[in-house]
PDB file of C-alpha atoms in Angstrom:
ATOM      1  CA  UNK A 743     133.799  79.356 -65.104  1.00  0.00           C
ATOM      2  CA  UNK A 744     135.981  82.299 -64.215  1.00  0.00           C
ATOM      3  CA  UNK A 745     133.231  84.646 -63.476  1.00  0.00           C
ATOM      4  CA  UNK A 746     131.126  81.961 -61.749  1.00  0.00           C
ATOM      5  CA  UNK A 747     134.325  81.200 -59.248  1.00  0.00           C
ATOM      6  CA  UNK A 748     134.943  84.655 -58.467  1.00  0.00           C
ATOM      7  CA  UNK A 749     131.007  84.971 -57.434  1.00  0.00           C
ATOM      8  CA  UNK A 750     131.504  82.546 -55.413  1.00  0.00           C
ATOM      9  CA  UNK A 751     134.395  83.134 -53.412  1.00  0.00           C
ATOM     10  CA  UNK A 752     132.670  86.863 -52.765  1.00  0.00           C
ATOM     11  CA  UNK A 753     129.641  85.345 -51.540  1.00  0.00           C
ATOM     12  CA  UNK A 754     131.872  82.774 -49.306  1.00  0.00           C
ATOM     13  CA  UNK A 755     133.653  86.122 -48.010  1.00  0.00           C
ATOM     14  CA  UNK A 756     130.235  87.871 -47.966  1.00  0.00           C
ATOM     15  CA  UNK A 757     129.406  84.966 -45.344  1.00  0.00           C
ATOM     16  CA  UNK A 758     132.471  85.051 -43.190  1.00  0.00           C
ATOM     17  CA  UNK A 759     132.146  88.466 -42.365  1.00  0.00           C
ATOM     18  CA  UNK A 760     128.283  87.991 -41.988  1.00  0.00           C
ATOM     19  CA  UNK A 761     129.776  85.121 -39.543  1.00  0.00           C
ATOM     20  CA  UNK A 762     132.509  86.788 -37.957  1.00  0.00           C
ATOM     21  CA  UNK A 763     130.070  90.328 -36.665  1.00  0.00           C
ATOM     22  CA  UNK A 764     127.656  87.337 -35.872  1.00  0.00           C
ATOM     23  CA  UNK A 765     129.178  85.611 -33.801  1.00  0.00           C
ATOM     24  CA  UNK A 766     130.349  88.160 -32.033  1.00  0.00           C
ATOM     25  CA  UNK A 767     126.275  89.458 -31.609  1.00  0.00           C
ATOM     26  CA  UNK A 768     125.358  86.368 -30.872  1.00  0.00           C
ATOM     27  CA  UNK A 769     128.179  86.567 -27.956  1.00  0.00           C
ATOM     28  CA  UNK A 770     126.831  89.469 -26.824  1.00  0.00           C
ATOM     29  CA  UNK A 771     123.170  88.827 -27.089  1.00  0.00           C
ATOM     30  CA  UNK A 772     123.827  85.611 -24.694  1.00  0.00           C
ATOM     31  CA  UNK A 773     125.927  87.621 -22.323  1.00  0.00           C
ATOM     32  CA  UNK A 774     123.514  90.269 -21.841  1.00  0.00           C
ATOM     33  CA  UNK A 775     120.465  87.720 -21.850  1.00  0.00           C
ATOM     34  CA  UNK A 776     122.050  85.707 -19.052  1.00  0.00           C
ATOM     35  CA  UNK A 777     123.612  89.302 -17.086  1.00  0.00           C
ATOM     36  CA  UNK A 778     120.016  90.693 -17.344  1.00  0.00           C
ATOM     37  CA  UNK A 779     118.410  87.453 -16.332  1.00  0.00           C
ATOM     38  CA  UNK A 780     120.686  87.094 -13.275  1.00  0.00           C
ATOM     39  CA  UNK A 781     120.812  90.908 -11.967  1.00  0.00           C
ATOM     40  CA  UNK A 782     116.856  91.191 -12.913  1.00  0.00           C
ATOM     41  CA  UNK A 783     113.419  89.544 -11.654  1.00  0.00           C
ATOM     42  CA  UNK A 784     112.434  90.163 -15.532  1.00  0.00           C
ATOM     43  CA  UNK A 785     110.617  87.272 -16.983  1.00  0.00           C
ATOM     44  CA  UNK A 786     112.587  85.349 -19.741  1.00  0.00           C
ATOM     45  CA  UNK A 787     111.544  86.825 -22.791  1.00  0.00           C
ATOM     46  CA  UNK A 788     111.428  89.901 -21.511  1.00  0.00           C
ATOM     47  CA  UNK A 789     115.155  89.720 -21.149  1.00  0.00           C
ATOM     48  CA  UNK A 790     115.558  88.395 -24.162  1.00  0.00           C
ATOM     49  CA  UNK A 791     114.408  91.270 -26.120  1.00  0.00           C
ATOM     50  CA  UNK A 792     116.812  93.617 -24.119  1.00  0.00           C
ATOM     51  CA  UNK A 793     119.758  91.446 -25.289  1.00  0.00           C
ATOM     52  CA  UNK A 794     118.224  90.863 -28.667  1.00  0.00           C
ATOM     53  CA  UNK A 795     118.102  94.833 -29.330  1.00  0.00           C
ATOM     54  CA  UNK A 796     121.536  95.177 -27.886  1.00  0.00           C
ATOM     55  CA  UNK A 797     122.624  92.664 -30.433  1.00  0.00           C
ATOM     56  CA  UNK A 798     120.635  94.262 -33.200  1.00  0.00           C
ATOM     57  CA  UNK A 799     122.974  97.587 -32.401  1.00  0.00           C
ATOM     58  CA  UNK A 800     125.955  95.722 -32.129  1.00  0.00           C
ATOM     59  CA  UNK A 801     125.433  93.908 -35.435  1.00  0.00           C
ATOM     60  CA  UNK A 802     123.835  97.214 -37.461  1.00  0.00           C
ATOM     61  CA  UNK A 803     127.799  98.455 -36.792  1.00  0.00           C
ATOM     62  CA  UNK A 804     129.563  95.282 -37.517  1.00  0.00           C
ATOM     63  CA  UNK A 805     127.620  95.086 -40.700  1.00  0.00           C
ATOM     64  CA  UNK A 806     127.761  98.422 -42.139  1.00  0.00           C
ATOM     65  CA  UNK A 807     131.066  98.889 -41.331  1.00  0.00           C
ATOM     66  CA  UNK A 808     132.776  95.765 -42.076  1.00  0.00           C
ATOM     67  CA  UNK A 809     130.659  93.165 -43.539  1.00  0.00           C
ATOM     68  CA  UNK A 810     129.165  95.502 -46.285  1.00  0.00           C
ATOM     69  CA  UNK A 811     131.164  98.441 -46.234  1.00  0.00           C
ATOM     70  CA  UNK A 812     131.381  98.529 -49.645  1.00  0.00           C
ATOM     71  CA  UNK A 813     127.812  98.456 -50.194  1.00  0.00           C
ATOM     72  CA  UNK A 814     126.163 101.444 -51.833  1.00  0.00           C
ATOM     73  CA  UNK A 815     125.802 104.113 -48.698  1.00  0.00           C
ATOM     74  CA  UNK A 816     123.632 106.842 -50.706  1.00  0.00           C
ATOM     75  CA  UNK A 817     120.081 106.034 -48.678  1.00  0.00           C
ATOM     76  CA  UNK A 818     121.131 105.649 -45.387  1.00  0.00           C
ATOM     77  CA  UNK A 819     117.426 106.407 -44.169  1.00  0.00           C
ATOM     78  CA  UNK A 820     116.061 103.767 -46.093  1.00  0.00           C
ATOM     79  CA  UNK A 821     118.944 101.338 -45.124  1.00  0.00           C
ATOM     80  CA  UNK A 822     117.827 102.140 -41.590  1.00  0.00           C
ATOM     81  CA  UNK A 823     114.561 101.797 -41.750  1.00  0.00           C
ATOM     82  CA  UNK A 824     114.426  98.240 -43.322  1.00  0.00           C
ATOM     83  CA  UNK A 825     117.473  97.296 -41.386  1.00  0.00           C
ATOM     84  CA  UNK A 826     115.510  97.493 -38.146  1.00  0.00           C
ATOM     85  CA  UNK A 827     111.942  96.565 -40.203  1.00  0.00           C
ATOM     86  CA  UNK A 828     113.924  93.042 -40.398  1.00  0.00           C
ATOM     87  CA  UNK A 829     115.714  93.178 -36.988  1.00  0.00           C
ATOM     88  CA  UNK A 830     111.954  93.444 -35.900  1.00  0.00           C
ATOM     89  CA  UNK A 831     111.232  90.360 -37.871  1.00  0.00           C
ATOM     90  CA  UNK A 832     114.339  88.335 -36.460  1.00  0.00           C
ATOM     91  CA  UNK A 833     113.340  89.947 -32.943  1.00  0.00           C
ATOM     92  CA  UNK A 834     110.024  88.242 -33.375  1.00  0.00           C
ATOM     93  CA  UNK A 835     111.218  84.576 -34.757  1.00  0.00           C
ATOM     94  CA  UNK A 836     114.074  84.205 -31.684  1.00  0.00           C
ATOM     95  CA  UNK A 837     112.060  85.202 -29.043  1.00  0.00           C
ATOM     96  CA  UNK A 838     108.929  82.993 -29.954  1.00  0.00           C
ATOM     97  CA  UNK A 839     111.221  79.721 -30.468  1.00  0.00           C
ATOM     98  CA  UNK A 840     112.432  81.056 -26.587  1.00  0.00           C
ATOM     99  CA  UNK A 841     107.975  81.919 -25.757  1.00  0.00           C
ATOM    100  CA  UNK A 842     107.163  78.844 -27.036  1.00  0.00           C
ATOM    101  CA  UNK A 843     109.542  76.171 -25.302  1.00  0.00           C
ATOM    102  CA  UNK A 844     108.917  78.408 -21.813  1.00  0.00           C
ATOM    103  CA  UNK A 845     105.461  79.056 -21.796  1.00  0.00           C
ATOM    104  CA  UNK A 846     104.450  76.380 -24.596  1.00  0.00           C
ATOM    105  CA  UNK A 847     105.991  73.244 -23.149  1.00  0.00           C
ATOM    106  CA  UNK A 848     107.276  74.749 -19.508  1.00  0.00           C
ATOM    107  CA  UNK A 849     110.930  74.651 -20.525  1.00  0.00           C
ATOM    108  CA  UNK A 850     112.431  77.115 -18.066  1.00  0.00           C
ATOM    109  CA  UNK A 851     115.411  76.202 -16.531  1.00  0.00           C
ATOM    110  CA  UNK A 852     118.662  77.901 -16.885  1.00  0.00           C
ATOM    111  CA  UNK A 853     120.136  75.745 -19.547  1.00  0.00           C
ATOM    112  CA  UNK A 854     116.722  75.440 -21.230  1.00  0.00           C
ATOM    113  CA  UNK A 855     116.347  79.017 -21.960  1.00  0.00           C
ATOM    114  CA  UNK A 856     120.058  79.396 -22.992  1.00  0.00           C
ATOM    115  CA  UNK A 857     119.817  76.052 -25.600  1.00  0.00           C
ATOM    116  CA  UNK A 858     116.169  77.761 -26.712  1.00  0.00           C
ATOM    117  CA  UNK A 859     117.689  81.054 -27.090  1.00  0.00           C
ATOM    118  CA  UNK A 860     120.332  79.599 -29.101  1.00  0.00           C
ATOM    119  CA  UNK A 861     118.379  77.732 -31.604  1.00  0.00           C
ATOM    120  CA  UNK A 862     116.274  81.410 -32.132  1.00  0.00           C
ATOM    121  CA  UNK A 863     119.052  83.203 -32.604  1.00  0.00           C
ATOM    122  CA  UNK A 864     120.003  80.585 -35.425  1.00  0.00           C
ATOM    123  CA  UNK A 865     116.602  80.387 -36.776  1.00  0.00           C
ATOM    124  CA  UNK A 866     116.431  83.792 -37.220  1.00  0.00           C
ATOM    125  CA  UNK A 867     119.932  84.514 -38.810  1.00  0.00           C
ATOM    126  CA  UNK A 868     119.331  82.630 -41.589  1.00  0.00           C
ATOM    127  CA  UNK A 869     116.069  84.857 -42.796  1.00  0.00           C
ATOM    128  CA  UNK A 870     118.669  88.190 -41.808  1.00  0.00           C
ATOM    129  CA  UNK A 871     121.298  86.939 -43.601  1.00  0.00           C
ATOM    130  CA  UNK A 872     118.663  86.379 -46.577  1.00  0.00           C
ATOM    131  CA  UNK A 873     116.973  90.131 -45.869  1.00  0.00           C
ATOM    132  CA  UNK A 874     119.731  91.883 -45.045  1.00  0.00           C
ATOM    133  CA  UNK A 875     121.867  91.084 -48.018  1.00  0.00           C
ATOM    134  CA  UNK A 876     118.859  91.642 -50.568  1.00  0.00           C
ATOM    135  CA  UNK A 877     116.776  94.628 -49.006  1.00  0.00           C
ATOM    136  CA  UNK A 878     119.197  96.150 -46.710  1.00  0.00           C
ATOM    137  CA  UNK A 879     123.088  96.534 -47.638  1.00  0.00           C
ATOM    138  CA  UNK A 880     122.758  96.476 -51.335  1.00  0.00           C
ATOM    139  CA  UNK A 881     125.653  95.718 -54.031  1.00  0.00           C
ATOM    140  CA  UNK A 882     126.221  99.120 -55.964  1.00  0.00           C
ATOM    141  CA  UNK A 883     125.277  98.802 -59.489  1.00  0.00           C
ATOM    142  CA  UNK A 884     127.917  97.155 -62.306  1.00  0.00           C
ATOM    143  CA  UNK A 885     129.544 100.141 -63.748  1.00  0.00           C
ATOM    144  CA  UNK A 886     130.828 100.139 -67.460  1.00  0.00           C
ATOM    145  CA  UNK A 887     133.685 101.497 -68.865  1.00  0.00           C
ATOM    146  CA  UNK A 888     134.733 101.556 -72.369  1.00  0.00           C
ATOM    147  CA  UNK A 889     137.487  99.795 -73.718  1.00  0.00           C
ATOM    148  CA  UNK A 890     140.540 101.948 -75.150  1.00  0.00           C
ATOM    149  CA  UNK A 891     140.187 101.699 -78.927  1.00  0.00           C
ATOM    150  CA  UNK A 892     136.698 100.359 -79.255  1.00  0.00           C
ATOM    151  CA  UNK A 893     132.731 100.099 -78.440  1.00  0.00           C
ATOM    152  CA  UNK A 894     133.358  96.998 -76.019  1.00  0.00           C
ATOM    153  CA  UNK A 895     132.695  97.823 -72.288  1.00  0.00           C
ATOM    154  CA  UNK A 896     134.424  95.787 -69.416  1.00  0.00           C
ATOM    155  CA  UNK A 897     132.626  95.954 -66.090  1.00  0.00           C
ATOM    156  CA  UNK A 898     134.075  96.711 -63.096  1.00  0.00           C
ATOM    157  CA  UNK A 899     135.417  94.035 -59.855  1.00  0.00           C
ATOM    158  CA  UNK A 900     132.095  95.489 -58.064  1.00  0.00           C
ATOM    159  CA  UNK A 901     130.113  92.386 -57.006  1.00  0.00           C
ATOM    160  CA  UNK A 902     126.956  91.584 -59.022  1.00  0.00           C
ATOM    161  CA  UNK A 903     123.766  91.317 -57.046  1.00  0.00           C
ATOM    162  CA  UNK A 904     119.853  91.269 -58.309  1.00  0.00           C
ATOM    163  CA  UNK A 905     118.491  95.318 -57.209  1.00  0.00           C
ATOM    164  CA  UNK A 906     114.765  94.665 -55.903  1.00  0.00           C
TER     165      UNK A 906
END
């Protein structure tokens, strides 16, 4: 039961963080969507993807630096790579919930494309926080030590997470 309760309160960390560099991305994706929208003629979604890829920067920071800086740091390039492989995903599944209710049902207005940008932005953070945590930022392996006196090994405080 120990073990089990100590897995859990890292994941409930693992999730505040996630939460806390989200929020703040999700604060910055709606500020630049509506800053872009006003200042701009671009169409909706267009905007939308500018704010969504200055989130995507914001967040890469936030989460490599605080969220899972203790995540193993050896393949950076590969980190990249699928970090923005599944930014491209979420990309995709917030702007066509914000597509779909403006050119699907004609759902335009101001407030409209804020609420509709709001529910893609949530729809898509659940499959990043899913992809990022098993693909991207991945737990370094359980290391074993021996125990003074014997063949028993203890492992280390390191969370425990399934390597793909």
């Amino acid at each position: 039961m120990e073990q089990g309760s100590s897995g859990l309160r890292r994941l409930f960390r693992e999730v505040a963080k996630f939460g806390a560099v989200g929020g703040a991305g999700v604060l910055v994706n709606l500020g630049v969507f509506n800053l872009v929208r006003q200042a701009t003629d671009l169409q909706v979604v267009r905007a939308s993807v500018i704010a969504t890829v200055v989130a995507i920067v914001f967040n890469y920071v936030g989460f490599r630096y605080f969220t899972y800086r203790d995540r193993d740091k050896s393949r950076r390039t590969r980190e990249m790579s699928l970090f923005l492989l599944f930014s491209v995903i979420g990309l995709v599944i917030e702007n066509g919930v914000l597509y779909t209710a403006t050119y699907g049902f004609g759902w335009d207005s101001s407030l409209q494309s804020n609420i509709f940008k709001f529910l893609g932005i949530g729809i898509a953070t659940l499959f990043r926080f899913w992809s990022y945590r098993s693909w991207v930022f991945r737990a370094l392996p359980v290391r074993e030590e021996p125990v003074a006196g014997g063949g028993a090994t203890i492992a280390d405080e390191r969370p425990r997470q399934r390597v793909p």
